[in-house]
Short mmCIF file of C-alpha atoms in Angstrom, two decimals:
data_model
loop_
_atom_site.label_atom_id
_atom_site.label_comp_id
_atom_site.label_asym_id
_atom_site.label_seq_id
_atom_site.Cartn_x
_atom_site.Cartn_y
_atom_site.Cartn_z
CA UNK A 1 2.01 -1.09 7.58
CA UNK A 2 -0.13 -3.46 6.42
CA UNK A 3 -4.06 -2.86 7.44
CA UNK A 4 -4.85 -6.96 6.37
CA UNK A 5 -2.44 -8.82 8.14
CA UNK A 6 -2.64 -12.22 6.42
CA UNK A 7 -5.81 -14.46 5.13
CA UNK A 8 -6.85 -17.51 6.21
CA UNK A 9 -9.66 -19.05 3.31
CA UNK A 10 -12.30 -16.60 3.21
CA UNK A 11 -11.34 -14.83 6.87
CA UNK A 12 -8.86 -11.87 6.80
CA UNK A 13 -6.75 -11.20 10.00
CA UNK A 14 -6.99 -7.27 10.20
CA UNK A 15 -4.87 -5.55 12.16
CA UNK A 16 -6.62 -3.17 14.32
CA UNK A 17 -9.19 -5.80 15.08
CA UNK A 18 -6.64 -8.04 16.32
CA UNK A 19 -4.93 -5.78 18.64
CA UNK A 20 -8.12 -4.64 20.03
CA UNK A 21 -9.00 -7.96 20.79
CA UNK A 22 -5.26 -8.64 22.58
CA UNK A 23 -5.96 -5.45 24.78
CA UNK A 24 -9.72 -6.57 25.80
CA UNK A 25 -7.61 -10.21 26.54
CA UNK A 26 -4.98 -8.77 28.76
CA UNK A 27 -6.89 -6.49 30.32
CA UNK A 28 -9.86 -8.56 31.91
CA UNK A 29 -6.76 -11.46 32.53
CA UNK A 30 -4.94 -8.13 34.55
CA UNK A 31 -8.42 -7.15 36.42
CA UNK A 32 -8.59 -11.00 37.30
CA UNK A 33 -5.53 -11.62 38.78
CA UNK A 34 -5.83 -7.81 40.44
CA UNK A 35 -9.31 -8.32 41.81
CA UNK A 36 -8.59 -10.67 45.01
CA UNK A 37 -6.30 -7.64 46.51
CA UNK A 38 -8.70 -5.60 46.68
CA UNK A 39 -11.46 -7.60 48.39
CA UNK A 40 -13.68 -7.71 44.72
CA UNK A 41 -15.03 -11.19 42.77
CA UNK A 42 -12.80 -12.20 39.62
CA UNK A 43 -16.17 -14.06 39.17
CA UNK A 44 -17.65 -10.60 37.62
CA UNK A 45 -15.05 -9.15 35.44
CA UNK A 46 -15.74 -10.79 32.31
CA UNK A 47 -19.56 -9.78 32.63
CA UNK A 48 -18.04 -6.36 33.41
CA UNK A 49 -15.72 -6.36 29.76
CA UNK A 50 -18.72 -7.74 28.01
CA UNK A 51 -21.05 -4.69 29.20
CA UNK A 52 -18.15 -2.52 29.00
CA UNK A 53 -17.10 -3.38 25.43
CA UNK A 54 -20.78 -3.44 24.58
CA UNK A 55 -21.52 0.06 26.12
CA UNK A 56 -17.88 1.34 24.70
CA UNK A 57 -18.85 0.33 20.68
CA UNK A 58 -22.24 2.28 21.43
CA UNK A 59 -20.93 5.24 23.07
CA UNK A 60 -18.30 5.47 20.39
CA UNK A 61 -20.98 5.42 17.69
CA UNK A 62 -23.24 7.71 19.00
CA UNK A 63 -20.54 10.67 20.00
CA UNK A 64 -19.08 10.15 16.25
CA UNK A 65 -22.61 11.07 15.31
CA UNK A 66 -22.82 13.98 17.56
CA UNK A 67 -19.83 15.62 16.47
CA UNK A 68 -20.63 14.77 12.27
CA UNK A 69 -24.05 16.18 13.01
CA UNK A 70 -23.70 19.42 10.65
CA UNK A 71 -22.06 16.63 7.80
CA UNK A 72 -25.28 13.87 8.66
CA UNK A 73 -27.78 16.66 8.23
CA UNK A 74 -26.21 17.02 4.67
CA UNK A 75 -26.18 13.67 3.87
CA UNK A 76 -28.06 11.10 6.23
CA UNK A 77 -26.53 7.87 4.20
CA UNK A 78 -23.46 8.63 7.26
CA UNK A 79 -26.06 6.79 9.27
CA UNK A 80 -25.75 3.79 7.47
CA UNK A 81 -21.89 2.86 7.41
CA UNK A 82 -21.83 1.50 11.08
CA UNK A 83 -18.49 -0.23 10.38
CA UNK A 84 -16.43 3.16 10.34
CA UNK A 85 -16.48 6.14 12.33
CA UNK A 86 -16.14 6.18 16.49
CA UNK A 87 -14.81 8.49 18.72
CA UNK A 88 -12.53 7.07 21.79
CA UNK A 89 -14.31 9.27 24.09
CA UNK A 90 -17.67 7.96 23.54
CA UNK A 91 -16.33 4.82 24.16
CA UNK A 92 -14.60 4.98 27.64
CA UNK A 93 -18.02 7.35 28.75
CA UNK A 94 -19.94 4.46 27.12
CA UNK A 95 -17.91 1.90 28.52
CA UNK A 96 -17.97 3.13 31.84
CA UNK A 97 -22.17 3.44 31.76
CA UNK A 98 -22.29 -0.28 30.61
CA UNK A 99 -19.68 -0.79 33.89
CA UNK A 100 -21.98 0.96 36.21
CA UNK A 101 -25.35 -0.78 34.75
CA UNK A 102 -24.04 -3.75 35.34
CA UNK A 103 -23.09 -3.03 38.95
CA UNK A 104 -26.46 -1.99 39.41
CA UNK A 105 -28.18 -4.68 38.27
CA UNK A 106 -25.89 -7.41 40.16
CA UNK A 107 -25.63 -4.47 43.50
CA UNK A 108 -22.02 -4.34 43.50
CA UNK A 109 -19.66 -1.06 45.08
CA UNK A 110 -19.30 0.29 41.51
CA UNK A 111 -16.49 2.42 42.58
CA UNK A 112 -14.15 -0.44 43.83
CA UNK A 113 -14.72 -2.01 40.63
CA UNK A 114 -14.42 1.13 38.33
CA UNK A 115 -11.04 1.56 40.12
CA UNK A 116 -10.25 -2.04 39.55
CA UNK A 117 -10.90 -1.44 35.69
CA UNK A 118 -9.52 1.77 34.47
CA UNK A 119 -5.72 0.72 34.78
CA UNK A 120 -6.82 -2.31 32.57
CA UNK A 121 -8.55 0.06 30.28
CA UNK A 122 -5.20 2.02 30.21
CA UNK A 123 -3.47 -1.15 29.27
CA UNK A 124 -6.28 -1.94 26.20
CA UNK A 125 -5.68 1.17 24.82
CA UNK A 126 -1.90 0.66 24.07
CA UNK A 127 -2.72 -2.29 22.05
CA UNK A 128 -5.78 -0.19 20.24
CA UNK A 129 -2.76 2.02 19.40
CA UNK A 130 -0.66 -0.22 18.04
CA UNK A 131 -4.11 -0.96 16.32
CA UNK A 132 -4.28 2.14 14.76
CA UNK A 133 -0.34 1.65 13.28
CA UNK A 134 -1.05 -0.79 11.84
CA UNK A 135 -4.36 0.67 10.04
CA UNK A 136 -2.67 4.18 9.62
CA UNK A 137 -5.50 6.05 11.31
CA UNK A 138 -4.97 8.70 13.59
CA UNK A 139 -1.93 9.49 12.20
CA UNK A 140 0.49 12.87 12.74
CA UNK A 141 1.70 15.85 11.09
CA UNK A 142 4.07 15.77 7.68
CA UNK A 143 7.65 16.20 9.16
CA UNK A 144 10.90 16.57 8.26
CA UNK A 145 12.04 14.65 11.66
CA UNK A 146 14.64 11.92 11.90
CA UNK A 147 11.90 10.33 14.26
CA UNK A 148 9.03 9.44 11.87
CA UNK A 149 6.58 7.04 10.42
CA UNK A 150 5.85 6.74 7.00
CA UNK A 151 3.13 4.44 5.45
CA UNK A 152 3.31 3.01 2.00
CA UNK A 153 0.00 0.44 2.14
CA UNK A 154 -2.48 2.57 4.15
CA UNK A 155 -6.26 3.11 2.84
CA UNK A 156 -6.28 6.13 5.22
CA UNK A 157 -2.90 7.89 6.01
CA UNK A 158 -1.73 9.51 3.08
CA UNK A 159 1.53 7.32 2.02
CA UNK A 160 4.99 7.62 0.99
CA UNK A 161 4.96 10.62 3.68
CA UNK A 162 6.90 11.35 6.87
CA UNK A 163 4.68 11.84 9.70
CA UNK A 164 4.71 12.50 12.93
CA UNK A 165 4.53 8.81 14.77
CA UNK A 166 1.40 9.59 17.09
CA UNK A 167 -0.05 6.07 17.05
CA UNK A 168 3.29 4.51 18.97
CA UNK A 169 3.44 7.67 21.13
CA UNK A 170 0.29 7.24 22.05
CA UNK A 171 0.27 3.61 22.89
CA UNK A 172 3.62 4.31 24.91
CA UNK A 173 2.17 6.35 26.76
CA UNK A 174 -0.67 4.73 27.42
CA UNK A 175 1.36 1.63 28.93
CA UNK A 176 2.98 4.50 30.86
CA UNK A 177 -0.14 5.33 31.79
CA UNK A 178 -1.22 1.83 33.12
CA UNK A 179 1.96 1.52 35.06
CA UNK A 180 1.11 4.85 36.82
CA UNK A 181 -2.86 3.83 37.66
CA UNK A 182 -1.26 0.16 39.33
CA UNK A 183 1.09 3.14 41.38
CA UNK A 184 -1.47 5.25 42.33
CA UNK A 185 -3.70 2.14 43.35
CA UNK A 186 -1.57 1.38 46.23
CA UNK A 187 -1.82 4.98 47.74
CA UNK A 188 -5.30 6.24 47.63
CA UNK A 189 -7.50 6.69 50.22
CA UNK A 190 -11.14 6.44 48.99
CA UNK A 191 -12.63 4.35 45.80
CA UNK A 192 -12.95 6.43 42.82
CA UNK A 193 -10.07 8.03 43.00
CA UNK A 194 -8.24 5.68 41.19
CA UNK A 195 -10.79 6.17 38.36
CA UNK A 196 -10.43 9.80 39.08
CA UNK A 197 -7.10 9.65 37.86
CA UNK A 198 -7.62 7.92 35.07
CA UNK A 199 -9.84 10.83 33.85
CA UNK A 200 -6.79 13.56 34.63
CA UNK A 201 -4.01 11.66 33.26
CA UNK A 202 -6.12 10.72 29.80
CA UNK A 203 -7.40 14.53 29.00
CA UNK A 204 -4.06 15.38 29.70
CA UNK A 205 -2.20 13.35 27.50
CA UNK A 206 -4.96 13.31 24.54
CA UNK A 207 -5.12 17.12 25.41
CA UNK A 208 -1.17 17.17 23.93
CA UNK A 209 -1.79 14.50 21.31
CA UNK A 210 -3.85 16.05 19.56
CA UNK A 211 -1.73 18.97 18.90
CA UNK A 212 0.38 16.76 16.75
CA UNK A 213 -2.35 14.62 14.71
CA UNK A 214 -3.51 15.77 11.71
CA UNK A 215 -6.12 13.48 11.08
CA UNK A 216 -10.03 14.36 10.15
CA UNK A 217 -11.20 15.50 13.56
CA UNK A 218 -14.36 18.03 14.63
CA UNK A 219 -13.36 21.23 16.39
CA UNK A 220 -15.07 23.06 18.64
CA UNK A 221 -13.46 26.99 18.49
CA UNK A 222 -9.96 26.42 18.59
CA UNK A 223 -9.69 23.49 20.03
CA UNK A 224 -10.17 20.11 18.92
CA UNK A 225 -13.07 18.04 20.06
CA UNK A 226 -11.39 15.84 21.53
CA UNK A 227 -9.45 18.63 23.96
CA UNK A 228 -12.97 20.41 24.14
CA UNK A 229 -13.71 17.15 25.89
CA UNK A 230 -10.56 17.19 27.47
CA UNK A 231 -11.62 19.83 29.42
CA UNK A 232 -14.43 18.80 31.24
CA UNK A 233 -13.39 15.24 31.74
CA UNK A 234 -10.11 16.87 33.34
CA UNK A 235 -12.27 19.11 35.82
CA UNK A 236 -14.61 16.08 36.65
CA UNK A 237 -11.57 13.79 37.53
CA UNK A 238 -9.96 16.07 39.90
CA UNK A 239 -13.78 16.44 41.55
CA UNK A 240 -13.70 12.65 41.91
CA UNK A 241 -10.36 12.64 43.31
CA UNK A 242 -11.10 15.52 46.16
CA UNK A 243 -14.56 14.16 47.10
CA UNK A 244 -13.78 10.09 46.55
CA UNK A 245 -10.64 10.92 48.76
CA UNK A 246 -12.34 12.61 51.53
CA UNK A 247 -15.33 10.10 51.74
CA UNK A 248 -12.66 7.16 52.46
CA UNK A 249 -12.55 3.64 51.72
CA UNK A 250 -15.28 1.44 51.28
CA UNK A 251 -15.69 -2.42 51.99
CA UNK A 252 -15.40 -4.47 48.79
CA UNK A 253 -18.88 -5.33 46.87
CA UNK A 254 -21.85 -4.44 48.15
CA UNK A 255 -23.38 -1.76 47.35
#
């Protein structure tokens, strides 16, 4: 895999940059065409991505610093590379503050529109994925598999290695995961519960991920920090399922 896909003059074509930007594409044209059947304004969702996105990079940022606190305090320089180093939770808890400050601000039923969003997130993150193939980040354990990856050009992946394919399982899954969220969508019976699930179905499936990476991570005990996370995220989406379920549905966008 090749991390630069191709030049153009002075501008290089990277790969993980380019599939992020085809998820954040598809998934605010998705929410678009979405919004209408669900009584919510197209008008807002590319305000929503922008605050999102913006909120996502920050929350990314900062949680990579939390967890590389003990390795800052040793070095503070860490603080300076902001081009590297983000963890995906801090992103979608990131994201979804930009979402909800944004609702605020223009009084819309945040809920609705959180529900209206996370299947689209889903959907982004299977491109990020594909992302991360391409860059040979987050990749998986040496194995002796017939059903590995093995990288010859990567800056961070060791090369000329079999590995375990996480960054394909992963974005598989996470399609799989956005086809499930557009099921569940047509079945609940409060907003927020689609969001809800979102939050189950995620710390579930980076809970087992994770058990087959072998990438630089933190860990907190025996876990990772990532299915520390997992934990609590897990708990809170089956609270917003129960109690978004049994409050019932709400009109479209006011707040």
């Amino acid at each position: 895999m090749k991390p630069e896909l191709f030049s153009i003059g002075p501008l290089s074509v990277h790969g993980y940059g380019l599939m992020i930007a085809l998820g954040v594409i598809a998934a605010v044209l998705v929410c678009e065409r979405r919004a209408p059947k669900f009584g919510l304004e197209a008008s807002h969702i590319f305000n929503i991505a922008i605050w999102g996105v913006s909120g996502g990079v920050i929350g990314a940022k900062v949680m990579y610093w939390i967890v590389e606190l003990p390795a800052i305090l040793k070095n503070p320089a860490i603080l300076l590379d902001i081009g590297h180093g983000f963890v995906v939770y801090g992103g979608i808890l990131g994201g979804i503050l930009g979402g909800f400050l944004y609702c605020r601000l223009k009084k819309l039923n945040f809920l609705a529109y959180f529900d209206l969003v996370m299947p689209s997130v889903a959907l982004a993150q299977g491109f990020g994925r594909l992302g991360c193939l391409l860059a040979g980040c987050c990749y998986g354990r040496v194995t002796d598999s017939w059903f590995h990856i093995t990288f010859t050009q990567s800056k961070i992946a060791p090369n000329g290695v079999p590995l375990i394919p996480t960054q394909p399982i992963s974005s598989a899954a996470d399609f799989a995961h956005f086809a499930l969220l557009l099921w569940v969508a047509k079945r609940v019976k409060g907003d927020g519960q689609v969001a809800g699930a979102y939050l189950i179905f995620y710390s579930i499936g980076r809970s087992l991920i994770e058990l087959l990476r072998d990438d630089p991570r933190g860990a907190v005990g025996g876990f990772s920090t990532s299915q520390f996370i997992s934990l609590f995220i897990f708990i809170f989406g089956i609270g917003m399922v129960m109690i978004c379920g049994r409050r019932g549905k709400k009109a479209g966008t006011t707040a």
